[in-house]
Tab-separated table of C-alpha atoms and ligand atoms in Angstrom:
chain	number	residue	atom	x	y	z
A	921	MET	CA	67.204	134.471	141.557
A	922	SER	CA	70.440	133.267	143.044
A	923	ALA	CA	73.084	131.572	140.936
A	924	ILE	CA	73.425	127.787	140.967
A	925	LYS	CA	76.141	126.753	143.415
A	926	PRO	CA	78.758	124.296	142.181
A	927	VAL	CA	79.476	121.299	144.406
A	928	LEU	CA	82.618	119.151	144.658
A	929	VAL	CA	82.149	115.578	145.915
A	930	VAL	CA	85.213	113.865	147.378
A	931	ALA	CA	85.364	110.212	148.410
A	932	GLY	CA	88.331	109.435	150.655
A	933	VAL	CA	89.375	112.310	152.887
A	934	ARG	CA	91.645	112.429	155.892
A	935	ALA	CA	92.920	115.511	157.748
A	936	GLY	CA	95.986	116.927	155.997
A	937	GLY	CA	95.694	114.571	153.009
A	938	THR	CA	95.027	114.893	149.280
A	939	GLY	CA	91.222	114.750	149.551
A	940	ALA	CA	91.132	117.416	152.273
A	941	ALA	CA	93.582	119.708	150.450
A	942	THR	CA	91.566	119.356	147.224
A	943	ALA	CA	88.363	120.186	149.098
A	944	ALA	CA	89.938	123.345	150.549
A	945	ALA	CA	91.287	124.394	147.139
A	946	PHE	CA	87.887	123.991	145.429
A	947	ALA	CA	86.173	125.808	148.317
A	948	ARG	CA	88.399	128.795	147.545
A	949	LYS	CA	87.008	128.622	143.976
A	950	GLY	CA	83.446	128.903	145.322
A	951	TYR	CA	82.446	125.232	145.491
A	952	SER	CA	80.318	123.699	148.241
A	953	LEU	CA	81.818	120.458	149.532
A	954	ALA	CA	80.276	116.996	150.006
A	955	LEU	CA	82.897	114.903	151.777
A	956	ILE	CA	82.572	111.120	151.971
A	957	SER	CA	84.788	109.107	154.284
A	958	ARG	CA	84.899	106.300	156.772
A	959	GLY	CA	85.611	107.437	160.336
A	960	ALA	CA	82.684	109.747	161.096
A	961	GLU	CA	84.371	111.633	163.955
A	962	ASP	CA	87.513	112.602	162.079
A	963	LEU	CA	85.405	113.569	159.089
A	964	GLN	CA	83.168	115.824	161.186
A	965	ALA	CA	86.233	117.493	162.738
A	966	LEU	CA	87.575	118.209	159.266
A	967	VAL	CA	84.226	119.579	158.097
A	968	ASP	CA	84.026	121.831	161.196
A	969	GLU	CA	87.483	123.157	160.362
A	970	LEU	CA	86.503	123.905	156.757
A	971	LYS	CA	83.323	125.613	157.931
A	972	SER	CA	85.176	127.795	160.407
A	973	ALA	CA	87.368	128.871	157.470
A	974	GLY	CA	84.150	130.021	155.746
A	975	SER	CA	83.466	127.027	153.466
A	976	ASP	CA	80.123	125.333	152.942
A	977	ALA	CA	81.020	121.710	153.735
A	978	THR	CA	79.020	118.651	154.803
A	979	ALA	CA	80.216	115.307	156.175
A	980	PHE	CA	78.835	112.126	154.617
A	981	PRO	CA	80.282	109.218	156.609
A	982	VAL	CA	80.087	105.734	155.094
A	983	PRO	CA	80.637	102.325	156.704
A	984	SER	CA	82.512	101.140	153.589
A	985	TYR	CA	82.954	101.918	149.895
A	986	SER	CA	80.712	99.057	148.776
A	987	ALA	CA	78.270	99.886	145.964
A	988	PRO	CA	75.211	99.876	148.298
A	989	SER	CA	76.822	102.326	150.713
A	990	ILE	CA	77.846	104.634	147.844
A	991	SER	CA	74.304	104.538	146.481
A	992	SER	CA	72.778	105.409	149.836
A	993	VAL	CA	75.252	108.214	150.566
A	994	PHE	CA	74.385	109.869	147.243
A	995	GLN	CA	70.735	110.022	148.300
A	996	SER	CA	71.848	112.045	151.331
A	997	ILE	CA	74.070	114.265	149.166
A	998	HIS	CA	71.159	115.057	146.808
A	999	THR	CA	68.945	115.899	149.796
A	1000	ARG	CA	71.540	118.281	151.244
A	1001	TYR	CA	72.559	119.844	147.892
A	1002	PRO	CA	69.382	119.681	145.796
A	1003	SER	CA	69.125	120.636	142.156
A	1004	PRO	CA	68.520	123.288	140.806
A	1005	HIS	CA	70.025	125.316	143.673
A	1006	TYR	CA	73.189	123.248	143.563
A	1007	ALA	CA	74.943	121.389	140.747
A	1008	ILE	CA	77.621	118.753	141.291
A	1009	ARG	CA	80.283	119.861	138.803
A	1010	ALA	CA	83.446	118.217	140.121
A	1011	ALA	CA	84.274	114.927	141.815
A	1012	LEU	CA	87.387	113.248	143.203
A	1013	TYR	CA	87.636	109.542	143.970
A	1014	ASN	CA	90.572	109.354	146.372
A	1015	ALA	CA	89.566	106.399	148.558
A	1016	SER	CA	92.382	103.893	148.711
A	1017	HIS	CA	93.396	100.790	150.602
A	1018	SER	CA	97.053	100.383	151.416
A	1019	ILE	CA	98.135	96.803	151.805
A	1020	ARG	CA	101.652	95.523	151.335
A	1021	LYS	CA	102.288	91.866	152.042
A	1022	PRO	CA	104.225	89.052	150.422
A	1023	PHE	CA	101.915	87.262	147.977
A	1024	LEU	CA	101.641	83.984	149.914
A	1025	ASP	CA	100.648	85.838	153.103
A	1026	LEU	CA	97.654	87.489	151.438
A	1027	THR	CA	94.173	86.173	152.111
A	1028	LEU	CA	91.207	86.380	149.793
A	1029	ALA	CA	89.727	88.845	152.304
A	1030	ASP	CA	92.772	91.137	151.795
A	1031	PHE	CA	92.289	90.914	148.041
A	1032	HIS	CA	88.563	91.704	148.267
A	1033	ALA	CA	89.111	94.617	150.665
A	1034	ALA	CA	91.425	96.308	148.151
A	1035	GLN	CA	89.006	95.587	145.289
A	1036	GLU	CA	86.015	96.934	147.222
A	1037	THR	CA	87.517	100.244	148.302
A	1038	ILE	CA	89.495	100.961	145.174
A	1039	VAL	CA	87.478	99.493	142.286
A	1040	GLU	CA	83.892	98.713	143.338
A	1041	GLY	CA	83.580	102.037	145.185
A	1042	ALA	CA	84.955	103.959	142.194
A	1043	PHE	CA	82.606	102.139	139.811
A	1044	ALA	CA	79.527	102.970	141.916
A	1045	PHE	CA	80.732	106.540	142.580
A	1046	SER	CA	81.323	107.136	138.851
A	1047	GLN	CA	77.836	105.945	137.911
A	1048	GLU	CA	76.301	108.368	140.407
A	1049	ILE	CA	78.504	111.246	139.258
A	1050	ILE	CA	78.154	110.699	135.522
A	1051	ARG	CA	74.352	110.457	135.742
A	1052	VAL	CA	74.383	113.867	137.418
A	1053	PHE	CA	76.946	115.394	135.037
A	1054	LYS	CA	74.843	114.399	132.004
A	1055	GLU	CA	72.078	116.683	133.318
A	1056	ASN	CA	74.421	119.686	133.741
A	1057	ASP	CA	74.709	122.407	131.131
A	1058	ILE	CA	78.064	123.020	129.453
A	1059	ASP	CA	80.196	125.543	131.332
A	1060	ALA	CA	81.014	128.474	129.049
A	1061	ASP	CA	84.642	128.804	130.176
A	1062	THR	CA	85.777	125.200	130.226
A	1063	GLY	CA	83.367	123.613	127.767
A	1064	LYS	CA	82.597	120.837	130.246
A	1065	ARG	CA	79.545	119.491	132.041
A	1066	GLY	CA	81.675	118.115	134.829
A	1067	PHE	CA	85.136	117.004	135.933
A	1068	LEU	CA	85.837	113.587	137.494
A	1069	ILE	CA	89.312	112.700	138.729
A	1070	PHE	CA	90.761	109.565	140.307
A	1071	THR	CA	93.880	109.434	142.483
A	1072	GLY	CA	96.264	106.697	141.431
A	1073	SER	CA	99.720	105.803	142.689
A	1074	THR	CA	102.953	104.128	141.588
A	1075	THR	CA	101.102	100.804	141.812
A	1076	SER	CA	98.627	102.021	139.145
A	1077	ILE	CA	101.251	101.263	136.500
A	1078	ARG	CA	103.927	99.180	138.219
A	1079	GLY	CA	103.540	96.034	140.229
A	1080	ASN	CA	106.297	95.208	142.689
A	1081	ARG	CA	107.084	92.821	145.530
A	1082	THR	CA	104.243	93.072	148.108
A	1083	THR	CA	101.782	94.869	145.804
A	1084	SER	CA	99.893	91.819	144.534
A	1085	ALA	CA	96.624	92.913	146.205
A	1086	ALA	CA	96.968	96.699	145.804
A	1087	ALA	CA	98.318	96.846	142.238
A	1088	PRO	CA	95.523	94.810	140.580
A	1089	ALA	CA	93.026	97.216	142.194
A	1090	LYS	CA	94.934	100.380	141.258
A	1091	TRP	CA	95.421	99.130	137.661
A	1092	GLY	CA	91.696	98.433	137.593
A	1093	LEU	CA	90.933	101.973	138.748
A	1094	ARG	CA	93.156	103.392	136.014
A	1095	ALA	CA	91.430	101.221	133.409
A	1096	LEU	CA	88.029	102.397	134.656
A	1097	SER	CA	89.067	106.045	134.367
A	1098	GLN	CA	90.395	105.585	130.824
A	1099	SER	CA	87.217	103.800	129.728
A	1100	LEU	CA	85.062	106.595	131.159
A	1101	SER	CA	87.260	109.290	129.665
A	1102	LYS	CA	86.685	107.806	126.190
A	1103	GLU	CA	82.989	107.077	126.624
A	1104	PHE	CA	82.029	110.452	128.071
A	1105	GLY	CA	84.375	112.841	126.275
A	1106	GLU	CA	81.686	113.328	123.671
A	1107	TRP	CA	79.350	114.364	126.486
A	1108	ASN	CA	81.846	117.081	127.400
A	1109	ILE	CA	82.544	115.241	130.637
A	1110	HIS	CA	86.233	115.471	131.526
A	1111	VAL	CA	87.599	112.347	133.223
A	1112	ALA	CA	91.193	112.313	134.470
A	1113	HIS	CA	93.594	110.064	136.371
A	1114	ALA	CA	96.576	111.258	138.421
A	1115	ILE	CA	99.500	108.996	139.221
A	1116	ILE	CA	100.995	110.142	142.500
A	1117	ASP	CA	104.463	108.635	142.180
A	1118	GLY	CA	106.039	109.274	145.565
A	1119	ILE	CA	105.308	109.669	149.243
A	1120	ILE	CA	102.823	112.358	150.277
A	1121	ASN	CA	103.654	114.259	153.457
A	1122	THR	CA	100.481	113.776	155.517
A	1123	PRO	CA	99.802	113.026	159.208
A	1124	PHE	CA	98.681	109.528	158.082
A	1125	SER	CA	101.844	108.719	156.105
A	1126	ARG	CA	104.036	110.093	158.913
A	1127	SER	CA	102.199	107.947	161.472
A	1128	ARG	CA	103.297	104.812	159.665
A	1129	PHE	CA	106.920	105.410	160.688
A	1130	ASN	CA	108.293	105.361	164.253
A	1131	ASP	CA	110.654	108.307	164.016
A	1132	PRO	CA	110.046	111.357	161.899
A	1133	PRO	CA	111.276	110.039	158.533
A	1134	ASN	CA	113.945	112.013	156.634
A	1135	TRP	CA	111.443	113.095	153.961
A	1136	VAL	CA	109.390	115.213	156.382
A	1137	GLU	CA	111.925	118.049	156.325
A	1138	ASN	CA	113.076	117.573	152.734
A	1139	GLU	CA	110.868	119.266	150.137
A	1140	ASP	CA	112.865	117.618	147.333
A	1141	VAL	CA	111.821	114.059	148.071
A	1142	ARG	CA	108.098	114.083	148.905
A	1143	LEU	CA	104.817	115.535	147.716
A	1144	ASN	CA	102.679	118.099	149.538
A	1145	ALA	CA	98.937	117.450	149.465
A	1146	GLU	CA	98.340	121.177	148.753
A	1147	ASP	CA	100.515	120.971	145.644
A	1148	ILE	CA	98.602	117.928	144.376
A	1149	ALA	CA	95.399	119.910	144.952
A	1150	LYS	CA	96.749	122.765	142.809
A	1151	ALA	CA	97.268	120.308	139.958
A	1152	TYR	CA	93.689	119.018	140.366
A	1153	VAL	CA	92.288	122.557	140.201
A	1154	TYR	CA	94.367	123.163	137.068
A	1155	LEU	CA	92.926	120.032	135.423
A	1156	ALA	CA	89.379	121.024	136.395
A	1157	GLU	CA	89.873	124.395	134.725
A	1158	GLN	CA	91.438	123.086	131.487
A	1159	PRO	CA	89.497	124.320	128.453
A	1160	ARG	CA	87.979	121.709	126.145
A	1161	SER	CA	90.571	122.015	123.378
A	1162	ALA	CA	93.335	120.638	125.618
A	1163	TRP	CA	92.191	118.113	128.201
A	1164	THR	CA	94.525	115.819	130.116
A	1165	TRP	CA	93.404	112.262	130.766
A	1166	GLU	CA	96.474	111.282	132.776
A	1167	LEU	CA	98.900	113.337	134.797
A	1168	ASP	CA	101.853	112.072	136.788
A	1169	LEU	CA	103.251	113.935	139.760
A	1170	ARG	CA	106.456	113.228	141.670
A	1171	PRO	CA	108.918	115.212	143.778
A	1172	ALA	CA	112.028	116.655	142.159
A	1173	HIS	CA	114.458	114.033	143.489
A	1174	GLU	CA	112.225	110.963	143.131
A	1175	LYS	CA	114.205	107.967	141.821
A	1176	TRP	CA	111.915	106.544	139.167
B	1176	LIG	C1	94.028	109.541	148.890
B	1176	LIG	O1	94.962	109.209	147.893
B	1176	LIG	C2	96.299	109.056	148.352
B	1176	LIG	C3	97.190	108.781	147.146
B	1176	LIG	O2	96.848	107.547	146.518
B	1176	LIG	C4	96.367	107.912	149.370
B	1176	LIG	O3	97.690	107.831	149.872
B	1176	LIG	C5	95.403	108.182	150.493
B	1176	LIG	O4	95.395	107.087	151.373
B	1176	LIG	C6	93.997	108.413	149.951
B	1176	LIG	N1	93.105	108.793	151.037
B	1176	LIG	C7	92.182	107.971	151.535
B	1176	LIG	C8	91.359	108.517	152.648
B	1176	LIG	O5	91.986	106.837	151.117
B	1177	LIG	C1	109.833	97.967	144.710
B	1177	LIG	O1	110.048	97.369	145.977
B	1177	LIG	C2	111.366	97.505	146.464
B	1177	LIG	C3	111.420	96.748	147.795
B	1177	LIG	O2	111.109	95.410	147.622
B	1177	LIG	C4	111.689	98.960	146.652
B	1177	LIG	O3	113.038	99.083	147.078
B	1177	LIG	C5	111.497	99.700	145.339
B	1177	LIG	O4	111.677	101.082	145.555
B	1177	LIG	C6	110.100	99.441	144.802
B	1177	LIG	N1	109.975	100.035	143.477
B	1177	LIG	C7	108.988	100.869	143.177
B	1177	LIG	C8	108.958	101.347	141.775
B	1177	LIG	O5	108.143	101.210	143.990
């Protein structure tokens, strides 16, 4: 009899970003990886890279984070990682939609796009994950059936100029995570929310500037995806007598 393999499911991964770094960190802890993302080619390249580093990883591309596409991707995940050989024990919802525009320039389509990727996707993802977690046994070390974390940002708690589409969605995500944390704590399901309050040094964030921005070389003013991943692993391993719902992370010199 072989042991049951733990699986981490991540929604929202890009090369060099928070989702990818978290996947690599959990792989080092012995997890198999189910990675959900838009952009099938980039996702497959990332999965190939993880596999060549010795991880068991599978790409699950989605056309969008709408509830129907989340529901259908979970059918594929259960086929690839069937119970009882595998058990989904950790999940990260990291899919986000960055949109910054003055309020009167926003369209209803902009508003809905942020809501779909950030809130509807997280709602559908959480239902799939929590149904699975409820069937898990309680881990002897951590006292939990499963660990579900959401990536938030500055806009999760502070609206600002140009955040009138993104902030309502990110606040909604935070509210969802708090509601689930309270409802499922008594099931020994650990739900957490991380506020990433600063710029993350990733190929994607760098590509949004013309010249290499000053924060690329300055460790004091930006976050590394690998360091965020370390915090996520720490939360996943917290024992049941001291669970964090919300964690905030920012670089040393962040002006907040
Ligand atoms: C993952 O979360 C970070 C922090 O909110 C965000 O910047 C990034 O765009 C997200 N990744 C994806 C693929 O949505
Ligand atoms: C709010 O937006 C202004 C630009 O309009 C920016 O300078 C400031 O840093 C932002 N504040 C936060 C908390 O993001």
